[in-house]
CSV table of C-alpha atoms in Angstrom, one decimal:
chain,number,residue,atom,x,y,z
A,45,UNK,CA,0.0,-93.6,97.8
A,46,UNK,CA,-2.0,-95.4,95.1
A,47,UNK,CA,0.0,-95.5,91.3
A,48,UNK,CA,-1.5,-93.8,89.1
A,49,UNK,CA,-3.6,-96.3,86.4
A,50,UNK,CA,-2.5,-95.4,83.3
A,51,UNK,CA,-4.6,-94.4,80.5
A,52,UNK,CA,-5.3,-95.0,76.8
A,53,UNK,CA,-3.2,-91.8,75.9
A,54,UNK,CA,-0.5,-92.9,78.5
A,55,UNK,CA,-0.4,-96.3,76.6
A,56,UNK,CA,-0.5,-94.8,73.0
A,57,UNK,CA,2.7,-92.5,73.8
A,58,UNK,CA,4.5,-95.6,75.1
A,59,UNK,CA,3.8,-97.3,72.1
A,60,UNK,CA,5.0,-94.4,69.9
A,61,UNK,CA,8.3,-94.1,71.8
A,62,UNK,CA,8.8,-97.6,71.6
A,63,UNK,CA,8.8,-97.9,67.7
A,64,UNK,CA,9.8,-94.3,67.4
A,65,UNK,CA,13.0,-95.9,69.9
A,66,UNK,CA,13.5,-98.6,67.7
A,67,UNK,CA,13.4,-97.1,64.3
A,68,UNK,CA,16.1,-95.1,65.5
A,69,UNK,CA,18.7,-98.0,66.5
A,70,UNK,CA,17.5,-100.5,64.5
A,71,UNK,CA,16.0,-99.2,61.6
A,72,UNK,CA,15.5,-99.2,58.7
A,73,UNK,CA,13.0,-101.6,59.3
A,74,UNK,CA,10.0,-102.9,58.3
A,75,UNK,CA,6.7,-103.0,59.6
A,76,UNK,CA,6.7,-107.0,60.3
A,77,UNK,CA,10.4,-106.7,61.7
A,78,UNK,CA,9.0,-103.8,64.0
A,79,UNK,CA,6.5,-106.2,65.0
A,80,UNK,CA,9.4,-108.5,66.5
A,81,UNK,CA,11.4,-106.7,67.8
A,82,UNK,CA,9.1,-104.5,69.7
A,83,UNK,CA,6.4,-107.3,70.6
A,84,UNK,CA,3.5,-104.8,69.7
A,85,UNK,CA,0.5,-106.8,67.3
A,86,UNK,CA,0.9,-105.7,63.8
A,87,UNK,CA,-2.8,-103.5,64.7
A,88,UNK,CA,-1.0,-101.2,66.7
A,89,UNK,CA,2.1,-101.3,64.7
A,90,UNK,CA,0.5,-100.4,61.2
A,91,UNK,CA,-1.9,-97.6,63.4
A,92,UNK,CA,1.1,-95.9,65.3
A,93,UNK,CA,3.4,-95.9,62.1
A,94,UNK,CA,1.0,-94.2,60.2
A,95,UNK,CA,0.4,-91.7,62.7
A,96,UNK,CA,3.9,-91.1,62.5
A,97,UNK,CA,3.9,-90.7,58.7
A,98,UNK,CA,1.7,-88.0,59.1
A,99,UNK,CA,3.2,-86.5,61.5
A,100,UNK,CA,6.6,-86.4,59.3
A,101,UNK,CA,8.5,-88.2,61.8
A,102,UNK,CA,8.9,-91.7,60.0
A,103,UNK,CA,9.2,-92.1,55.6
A,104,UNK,CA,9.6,-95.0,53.5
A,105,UNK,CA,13.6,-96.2,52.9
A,106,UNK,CA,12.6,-98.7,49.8
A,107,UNK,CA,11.9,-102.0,49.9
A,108,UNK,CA,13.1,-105.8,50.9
A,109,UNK,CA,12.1,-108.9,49.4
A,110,UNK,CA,9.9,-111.3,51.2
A,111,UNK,CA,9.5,-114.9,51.5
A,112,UNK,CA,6.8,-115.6,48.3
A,113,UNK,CA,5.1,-112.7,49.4
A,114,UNK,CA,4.9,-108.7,48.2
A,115,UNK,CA,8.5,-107.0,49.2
A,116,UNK,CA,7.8,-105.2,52.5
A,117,UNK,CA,8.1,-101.6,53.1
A,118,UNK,CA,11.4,-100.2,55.0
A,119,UNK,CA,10.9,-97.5,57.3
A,120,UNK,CA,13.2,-95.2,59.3
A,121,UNK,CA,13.1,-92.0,61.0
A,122,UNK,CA,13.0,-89.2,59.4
A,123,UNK,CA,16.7,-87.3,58.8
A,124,UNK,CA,15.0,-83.7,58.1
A,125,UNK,CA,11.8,-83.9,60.5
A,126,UNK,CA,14.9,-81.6,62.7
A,127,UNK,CA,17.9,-80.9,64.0
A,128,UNK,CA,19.2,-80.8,67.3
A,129,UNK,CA,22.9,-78.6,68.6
A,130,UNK,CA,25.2,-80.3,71.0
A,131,UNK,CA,27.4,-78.0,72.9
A,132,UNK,CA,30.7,-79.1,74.9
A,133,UNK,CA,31.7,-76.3,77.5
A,134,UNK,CA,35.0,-77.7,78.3
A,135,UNK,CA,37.9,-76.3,80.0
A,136,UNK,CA,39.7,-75.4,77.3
A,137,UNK,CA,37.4,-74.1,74.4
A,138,UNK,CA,33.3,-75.0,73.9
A,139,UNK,CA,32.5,-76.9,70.8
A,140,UNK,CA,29.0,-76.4,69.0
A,141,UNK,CA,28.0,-79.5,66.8
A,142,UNK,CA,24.8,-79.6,64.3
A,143,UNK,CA,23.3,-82.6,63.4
A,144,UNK,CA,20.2,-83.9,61.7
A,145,UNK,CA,18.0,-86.6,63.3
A,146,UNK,CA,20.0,-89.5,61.0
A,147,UNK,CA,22.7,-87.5,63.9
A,148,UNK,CA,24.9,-86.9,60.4
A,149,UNK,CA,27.0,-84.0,61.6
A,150,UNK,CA,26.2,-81.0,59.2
A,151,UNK,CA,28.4,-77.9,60.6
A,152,UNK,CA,31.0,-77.3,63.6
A,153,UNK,CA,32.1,-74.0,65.5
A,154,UNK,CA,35.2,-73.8,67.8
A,155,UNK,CA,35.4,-71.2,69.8
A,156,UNK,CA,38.7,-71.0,72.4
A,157,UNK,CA,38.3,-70.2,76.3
A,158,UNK,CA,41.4,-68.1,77.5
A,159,UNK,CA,41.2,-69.3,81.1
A,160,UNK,CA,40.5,-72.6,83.0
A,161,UNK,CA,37.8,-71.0,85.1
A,162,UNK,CA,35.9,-69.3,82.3
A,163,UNK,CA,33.5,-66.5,83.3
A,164,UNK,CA,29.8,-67.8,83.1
A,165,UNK,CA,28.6,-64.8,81.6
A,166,UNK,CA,31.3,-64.8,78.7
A,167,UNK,CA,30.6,-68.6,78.0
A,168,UNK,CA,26.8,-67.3,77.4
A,169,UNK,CA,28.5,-65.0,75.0
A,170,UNK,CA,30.4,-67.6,73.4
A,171,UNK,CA,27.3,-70.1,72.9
A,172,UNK,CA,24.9,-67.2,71.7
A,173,UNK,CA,27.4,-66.3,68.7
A,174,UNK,CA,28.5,-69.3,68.0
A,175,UNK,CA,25.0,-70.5,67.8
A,176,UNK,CA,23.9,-68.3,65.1
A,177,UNK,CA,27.3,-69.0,63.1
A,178,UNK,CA,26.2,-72.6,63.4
A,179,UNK,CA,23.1,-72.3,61.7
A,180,UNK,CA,24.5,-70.2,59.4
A,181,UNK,CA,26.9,-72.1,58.1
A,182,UNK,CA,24.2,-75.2,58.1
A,183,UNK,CA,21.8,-73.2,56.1
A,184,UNK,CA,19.1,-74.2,59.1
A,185,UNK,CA,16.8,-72.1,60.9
A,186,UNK,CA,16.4,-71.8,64.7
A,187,UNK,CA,12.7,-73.3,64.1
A,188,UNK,CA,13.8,-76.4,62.9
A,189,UNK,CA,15.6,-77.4,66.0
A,190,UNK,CA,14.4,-79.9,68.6
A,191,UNK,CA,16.5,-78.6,71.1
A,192,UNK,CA,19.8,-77.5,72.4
A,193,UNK,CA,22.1,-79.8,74.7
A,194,UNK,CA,24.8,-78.9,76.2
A,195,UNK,CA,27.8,-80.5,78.2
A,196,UNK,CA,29.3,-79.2,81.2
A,197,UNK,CA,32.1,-80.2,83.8
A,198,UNK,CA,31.2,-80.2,87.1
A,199,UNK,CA,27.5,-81.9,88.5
A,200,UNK,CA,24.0,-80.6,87.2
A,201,UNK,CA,21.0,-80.4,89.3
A,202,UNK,CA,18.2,-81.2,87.9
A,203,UNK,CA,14.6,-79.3,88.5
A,204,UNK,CA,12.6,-76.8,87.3
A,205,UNK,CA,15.7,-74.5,87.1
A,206,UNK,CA,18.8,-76.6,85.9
A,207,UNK,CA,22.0,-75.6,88.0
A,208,UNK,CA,25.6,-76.4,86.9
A,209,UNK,CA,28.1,-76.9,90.4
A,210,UNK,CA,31.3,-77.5,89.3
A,211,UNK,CA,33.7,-76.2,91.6
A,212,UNK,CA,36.9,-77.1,90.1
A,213,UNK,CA,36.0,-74.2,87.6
A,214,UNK,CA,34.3,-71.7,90.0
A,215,UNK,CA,31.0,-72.0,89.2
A,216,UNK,CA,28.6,-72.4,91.8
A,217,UNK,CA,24.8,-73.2,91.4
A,218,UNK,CA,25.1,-71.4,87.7
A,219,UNK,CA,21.5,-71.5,86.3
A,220,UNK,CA,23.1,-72.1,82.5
A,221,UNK,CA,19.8,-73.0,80.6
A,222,UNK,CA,18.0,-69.9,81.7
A,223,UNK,CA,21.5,-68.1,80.6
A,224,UNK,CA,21.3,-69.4,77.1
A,225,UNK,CA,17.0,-69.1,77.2
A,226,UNK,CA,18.6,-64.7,78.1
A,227,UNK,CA,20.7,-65.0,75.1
A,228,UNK,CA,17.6,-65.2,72.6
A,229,UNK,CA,17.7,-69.1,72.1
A,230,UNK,CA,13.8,-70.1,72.3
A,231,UNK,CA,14.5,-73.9,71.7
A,232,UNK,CA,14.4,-76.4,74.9
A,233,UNK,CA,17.7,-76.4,76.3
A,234,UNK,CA,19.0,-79.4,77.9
A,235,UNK,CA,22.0,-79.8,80.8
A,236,UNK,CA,24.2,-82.1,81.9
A,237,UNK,CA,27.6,-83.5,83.4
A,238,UNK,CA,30.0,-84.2,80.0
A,239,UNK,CA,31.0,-87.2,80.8
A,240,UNK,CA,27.4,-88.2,81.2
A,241,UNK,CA,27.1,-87.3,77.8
A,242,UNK,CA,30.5,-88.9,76.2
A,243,UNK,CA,28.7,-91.9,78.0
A,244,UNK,CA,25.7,-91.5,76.4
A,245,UNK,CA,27.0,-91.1,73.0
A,246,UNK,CA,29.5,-93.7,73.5
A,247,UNK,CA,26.9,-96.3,74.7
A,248,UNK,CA,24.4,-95.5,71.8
A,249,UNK,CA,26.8,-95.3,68.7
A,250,UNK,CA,30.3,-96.3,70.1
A,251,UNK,CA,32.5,-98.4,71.7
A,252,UNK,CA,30.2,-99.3,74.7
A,253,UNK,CA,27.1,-99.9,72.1
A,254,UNK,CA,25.9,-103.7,73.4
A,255,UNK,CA,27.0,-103.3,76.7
A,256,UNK,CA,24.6,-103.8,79.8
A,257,UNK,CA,27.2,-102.9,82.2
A,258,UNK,CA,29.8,-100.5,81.6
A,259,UNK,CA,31.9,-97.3,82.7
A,260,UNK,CA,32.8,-94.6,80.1
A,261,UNK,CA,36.0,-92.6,81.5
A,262,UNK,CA,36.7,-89.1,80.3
A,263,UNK,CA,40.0,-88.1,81.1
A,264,UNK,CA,40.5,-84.3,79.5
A,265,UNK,CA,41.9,-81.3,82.0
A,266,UNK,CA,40.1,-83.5,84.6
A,267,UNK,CA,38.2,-86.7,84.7
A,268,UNK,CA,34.8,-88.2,85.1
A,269,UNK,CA,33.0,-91.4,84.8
A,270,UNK,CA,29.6,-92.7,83.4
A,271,UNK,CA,28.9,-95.9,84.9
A,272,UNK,CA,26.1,-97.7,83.1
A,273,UNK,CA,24.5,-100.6,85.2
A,274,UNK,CA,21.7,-102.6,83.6
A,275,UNK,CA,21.7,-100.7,80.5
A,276,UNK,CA,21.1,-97.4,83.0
A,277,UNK,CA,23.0,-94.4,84.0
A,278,UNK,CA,23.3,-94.5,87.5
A,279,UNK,CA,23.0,-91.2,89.0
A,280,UNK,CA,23.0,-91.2,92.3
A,281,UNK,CA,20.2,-89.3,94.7
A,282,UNK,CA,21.3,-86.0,93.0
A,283,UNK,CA,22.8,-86.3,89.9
A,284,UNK,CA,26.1,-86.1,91.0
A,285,UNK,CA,27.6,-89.6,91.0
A,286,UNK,CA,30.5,-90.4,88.5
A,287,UNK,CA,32.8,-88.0,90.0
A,288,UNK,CA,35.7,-90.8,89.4
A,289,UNK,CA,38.1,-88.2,89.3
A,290,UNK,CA,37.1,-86.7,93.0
A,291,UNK,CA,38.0,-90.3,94.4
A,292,UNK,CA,41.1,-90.4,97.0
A,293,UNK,CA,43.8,-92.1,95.6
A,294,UNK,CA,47.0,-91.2,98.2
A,295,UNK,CA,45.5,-89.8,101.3
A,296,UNK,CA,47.0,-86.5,102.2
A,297,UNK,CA,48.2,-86.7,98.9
A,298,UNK,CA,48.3,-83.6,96.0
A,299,UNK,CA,46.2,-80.9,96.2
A,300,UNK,CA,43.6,-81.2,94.2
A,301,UNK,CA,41.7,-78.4,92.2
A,302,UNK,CA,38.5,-79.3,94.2
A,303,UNK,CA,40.6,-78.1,97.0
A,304,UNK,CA,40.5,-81.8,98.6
A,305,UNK,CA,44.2,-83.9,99.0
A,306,UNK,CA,45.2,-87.2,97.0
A,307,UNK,CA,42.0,-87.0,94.4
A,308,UNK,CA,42.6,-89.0,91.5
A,309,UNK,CA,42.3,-86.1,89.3
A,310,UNK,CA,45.3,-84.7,90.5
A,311,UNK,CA,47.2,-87.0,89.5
A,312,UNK,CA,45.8,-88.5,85.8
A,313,UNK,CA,43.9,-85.5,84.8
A,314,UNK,CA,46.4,-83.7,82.1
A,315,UNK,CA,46.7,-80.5,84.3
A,316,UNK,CA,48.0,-82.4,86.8
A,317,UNK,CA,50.3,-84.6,84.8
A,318,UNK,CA,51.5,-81.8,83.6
A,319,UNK,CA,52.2,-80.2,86.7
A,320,UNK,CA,53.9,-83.3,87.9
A,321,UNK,CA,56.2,-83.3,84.8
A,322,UNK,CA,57.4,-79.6,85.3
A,323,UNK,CA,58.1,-80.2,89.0
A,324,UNK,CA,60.2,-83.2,87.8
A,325,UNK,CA,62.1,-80.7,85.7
A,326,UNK,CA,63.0,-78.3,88.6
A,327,UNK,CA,59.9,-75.8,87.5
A,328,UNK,CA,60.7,-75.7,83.7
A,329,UNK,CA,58.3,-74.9,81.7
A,330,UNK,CA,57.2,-77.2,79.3
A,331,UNK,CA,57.1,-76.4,75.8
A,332,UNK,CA,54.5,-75.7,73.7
A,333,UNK,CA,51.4,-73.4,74.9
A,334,UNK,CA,48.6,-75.3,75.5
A,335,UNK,CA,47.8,-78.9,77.4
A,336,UNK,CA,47.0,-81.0,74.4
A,337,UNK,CA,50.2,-80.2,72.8
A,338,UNK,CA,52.4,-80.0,76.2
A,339,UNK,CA,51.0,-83.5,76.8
A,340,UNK,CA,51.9,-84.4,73.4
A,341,UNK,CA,55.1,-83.2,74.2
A,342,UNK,CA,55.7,-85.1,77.4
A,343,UNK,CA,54.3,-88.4,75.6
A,344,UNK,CA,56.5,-88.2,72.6
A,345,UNK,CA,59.8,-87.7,74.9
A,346,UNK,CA,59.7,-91.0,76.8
A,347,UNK,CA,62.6,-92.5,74.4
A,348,UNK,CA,64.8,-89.8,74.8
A,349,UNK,CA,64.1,-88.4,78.4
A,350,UNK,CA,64.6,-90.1,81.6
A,351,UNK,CA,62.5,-87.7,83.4
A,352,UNK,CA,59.3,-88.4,80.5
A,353,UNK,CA,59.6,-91.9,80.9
A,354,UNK,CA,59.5,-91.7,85.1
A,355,UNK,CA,56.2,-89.3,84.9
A,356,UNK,CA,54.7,-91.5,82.0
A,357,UNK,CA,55.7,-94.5,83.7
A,358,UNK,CA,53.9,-93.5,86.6
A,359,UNK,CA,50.8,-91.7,85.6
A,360,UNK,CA,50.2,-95.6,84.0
A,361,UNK,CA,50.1,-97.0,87.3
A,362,UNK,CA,48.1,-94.4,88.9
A,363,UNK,CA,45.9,-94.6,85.9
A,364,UNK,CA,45.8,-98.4,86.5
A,365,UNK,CA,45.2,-98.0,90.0
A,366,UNK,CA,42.0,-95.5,89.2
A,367,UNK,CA,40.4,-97.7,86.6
A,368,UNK,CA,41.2,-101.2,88.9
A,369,UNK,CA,38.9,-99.3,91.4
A,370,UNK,CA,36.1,-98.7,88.9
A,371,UNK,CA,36.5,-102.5,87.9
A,372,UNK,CA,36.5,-104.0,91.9
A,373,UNK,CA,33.4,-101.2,92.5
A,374,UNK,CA,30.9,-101.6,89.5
A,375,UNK,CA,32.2,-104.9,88.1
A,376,UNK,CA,31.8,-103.8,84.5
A,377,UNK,CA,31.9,-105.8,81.3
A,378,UNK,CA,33.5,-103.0,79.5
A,379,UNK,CA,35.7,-100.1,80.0
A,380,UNK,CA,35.8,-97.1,77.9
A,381,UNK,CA,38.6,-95.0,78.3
A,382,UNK,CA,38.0,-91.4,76.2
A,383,UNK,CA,38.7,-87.5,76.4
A,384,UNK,CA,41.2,-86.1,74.9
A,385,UNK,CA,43.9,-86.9,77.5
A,386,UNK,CA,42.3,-90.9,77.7
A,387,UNK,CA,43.0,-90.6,73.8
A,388,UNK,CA,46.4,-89.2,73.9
A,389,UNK,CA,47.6,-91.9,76.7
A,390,UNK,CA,45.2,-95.2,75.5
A,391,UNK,CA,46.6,-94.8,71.6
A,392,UNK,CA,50.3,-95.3,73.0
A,393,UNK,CA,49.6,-96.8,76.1
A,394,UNK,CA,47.0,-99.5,76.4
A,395,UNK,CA,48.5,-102.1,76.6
A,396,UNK,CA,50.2,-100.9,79.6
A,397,UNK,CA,47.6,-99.2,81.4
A,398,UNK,CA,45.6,-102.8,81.4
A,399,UNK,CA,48.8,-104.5,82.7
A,400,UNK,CA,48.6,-101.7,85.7
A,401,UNK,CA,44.8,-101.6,86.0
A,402,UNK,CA,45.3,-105.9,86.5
A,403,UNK,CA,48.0,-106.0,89.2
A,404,UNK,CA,45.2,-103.9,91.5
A,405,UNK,CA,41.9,-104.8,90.4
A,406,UNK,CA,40.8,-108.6,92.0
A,407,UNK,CA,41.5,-111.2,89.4
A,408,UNK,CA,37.9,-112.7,88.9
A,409,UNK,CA,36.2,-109.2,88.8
A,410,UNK,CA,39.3,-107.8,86.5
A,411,UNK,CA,38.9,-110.8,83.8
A,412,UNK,CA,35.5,-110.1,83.0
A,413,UNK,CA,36.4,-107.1,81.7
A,414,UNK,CA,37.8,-105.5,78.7
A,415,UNK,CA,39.0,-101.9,78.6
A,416,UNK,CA,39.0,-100.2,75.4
A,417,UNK,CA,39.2,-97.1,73.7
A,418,UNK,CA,36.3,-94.7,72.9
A,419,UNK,CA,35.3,-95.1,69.0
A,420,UNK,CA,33.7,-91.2,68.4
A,421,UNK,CA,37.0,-88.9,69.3
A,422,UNK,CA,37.5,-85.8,71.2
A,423,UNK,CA,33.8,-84.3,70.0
A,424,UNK,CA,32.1,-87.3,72.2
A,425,UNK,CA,30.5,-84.6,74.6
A,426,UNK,CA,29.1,-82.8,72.1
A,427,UNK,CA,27.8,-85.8,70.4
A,428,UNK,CA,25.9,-87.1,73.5
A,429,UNK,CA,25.2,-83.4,74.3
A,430,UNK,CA,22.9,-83.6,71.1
A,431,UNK,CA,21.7,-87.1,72.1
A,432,UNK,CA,19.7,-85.2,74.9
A,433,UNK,CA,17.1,-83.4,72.9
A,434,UNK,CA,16.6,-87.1,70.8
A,435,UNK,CA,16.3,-88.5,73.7
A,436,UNK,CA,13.4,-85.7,74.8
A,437,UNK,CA,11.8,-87.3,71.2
A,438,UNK,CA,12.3,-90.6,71.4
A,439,UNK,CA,10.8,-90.8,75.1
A,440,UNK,CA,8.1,-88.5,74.3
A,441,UNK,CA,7.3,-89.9,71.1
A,442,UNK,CA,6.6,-86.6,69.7
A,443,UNK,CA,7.9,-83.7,69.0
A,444,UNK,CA,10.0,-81.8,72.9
A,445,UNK,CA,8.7,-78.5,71.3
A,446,UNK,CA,5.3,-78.8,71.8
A,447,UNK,CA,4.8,-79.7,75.3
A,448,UNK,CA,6.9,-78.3,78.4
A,449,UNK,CA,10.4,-79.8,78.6
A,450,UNK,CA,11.3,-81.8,80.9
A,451,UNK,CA,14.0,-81.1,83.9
A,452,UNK,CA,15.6,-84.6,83.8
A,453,UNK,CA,15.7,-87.4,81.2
């Protein structure tokens, strides 16, 4: 099959997204520091920018003094050209962020999810009101957003109809963007795995910014992994890789929710810490109502509980074991550990968990790596979730709305 030749329309969107791209990281910037960075001649620069003027998707940000010259005009991307919503469906609540293109966070809804294996349907519900209570509190119309992205657990298949599998929450092939679409939100909506987007978010603005090789970790209720080789998410032949949690750590081990024996989620993800922890008491339940604070609990009773320390003590070294795997596998420079549970256990137990993660990774591979926490907190999915619509912009160069949207990024 011969490649397509690509055209003058092909080359001026690549151009576009380029300094569109750049202004985004970098900026703000000016037109000779554009030049640069991006290799473009200062022609095209000076052409595409003031396309982008007019377009309202670029402004002026001031000016910087030059060498004996005029002081040079800084540019940047426009805060208010739109707004974009990131969504985390987790498995404890969904979280619906607001944010302007600058990504400055304007207005936040919780809304709780009585059960681990929320109903489809009733998490439709859940985004459709909580959308319009977003706006509202923002003061911002639905026809100023770029689009809608939303973070899910479980893998997402791309194509022309986005599906959400995610098993360990009983959904199966869930259509979710065509869901939300039924709900009366016209924007592009964009779908995909939440650690993929803690990744992304993490990556762009956080503590794996500079990497070219990296893994992300989310440890919440479960786990998953974004591993990031050559400045690329890798993805596997369906979406689906970075199930890190779904990796066999004991054969024939603890059930797992996936329904498989030994996974490493059964044992570091917080429900099954937890679990762990009340069959060390004999069955007792554990205090408080809900996982954050139960783990909270369990974490804060190492000094005065034998039985704390022995589960804590543990879940370190199967934690170490976990991440040494991701280190002898992908060979990172960096580790990122985050979700709420990586949170909870990194901010006490770091030190601890790289001690663990050394004595099974190989030496060489382990010492040219650093593991550290995530930078952005517990709203990291819904962070990246509204990274996804930017993304649409910045590899479009123009605006997602105005042509059709595409199935994968």
């Amino acid at each position: 099959m011969q490649p397509r030749r690509a055209t003058v329309r092909d080359l001026r969107r690549r151009n576009r997204s380029t300094l569109l791209s750049t202004l985004f990281f970098e900026g703000p910037l000016s037109r000779h520091e554009l030049g640069g960075l991006t290799g473009l001649s200062a022609a095209t620069v000076s052409n595409v920018v003031g396309e982008m003027i007019d377009d309202g998707l670029v402004i002026e940000a001031g000016l910087v003094e030059s060498d004996g010259g005029r002081p040079r005009v800084l540019l940047r991307v426009n805060p208010a050209y739109g707004h974009v919503v990131g969504i985390d469906v987790g498995e404890t609540g969904v979280t619906m962020e607001l944010f302007d293109l600058s990504m400055t966070r304007l207005a936040t809804v919780d809304r709780p999810l009585a059960s681990p294996q929320p109903d489809v349907a009733l998490v439709g519900e859940i985004i459709a009101a909580g959308f319009g209570a977003l706006l509202a509190e923002a003061g911002v119309a639905e026809s100023s957003l770029l689009g809608v992205g939303i973070g899910v657990p479980g893998t997402v298949e791309q194509g022309d109809t986005i599906r959400v599998h995610a098993q360990t929450i009983g959904w199966d092939g869930v259509a979710l963007a065509d869901l939300v679409h039924h709900h009366g939100i016209t924007v592009p909506v964009f779908v995909e795995n939440g650690a993929k987007t803690q990744g992304q978010a993490e990556m762009w603005f956080g503590a794996g910014r500079g990497a070219r090789h990296a893994v992300i970790a989310l440890i919440g209720s479960g786990i998953g992994a974004t591993v990031i080789t050559d400045g690329t998410t890798y993805r596997g032949a369906t979406s689906s890789a970075g199930e890190w949690g779904h990796t066999t750590l004991s054969y024939g081990g603890r059930l797992c929710r996936c329904g498989a024996m030994g996974c490493l989620e059964a044992y570091v993800g917080a429900e099954g810490i937890l679990d762990r922890f009340r069959k060390a008491r004999g069955g007792k339940a554990i205090p408080r109502t809900d996982e954050q604070s139960q783990l909270d609990f369990l974490l804060s009773s190492v000094d005065r509980s034998d039985i704390a320390a022995a589960v804590v003590e543990e879940t370190v070294g199967y934690l170490g074991a976990g991440i040494a795997n991701l280190v002898n596998l992908f060979n990172p420079e960096r580790i990122v550990l985050g979700g709420w549970a990586g949170m909870a256990l990194g901010a006490r137990l770091l030190p601890e968990i790289r001690t663990a993660t050394a004595a099974h990774a190989l030496r060489h591979a382990y010492e040219q790596t650093s593991i550290v926490l995530c930078e952005l907190g517990p709203d990291a999915v819904a962070v990246g979730a509204a990274t996804l619509p930017v993304e649409a912009l910045l590899s479009l160069g123009t605006d997602p709305r105005v042509r059709p949207q595409a199935s994968a990024l």
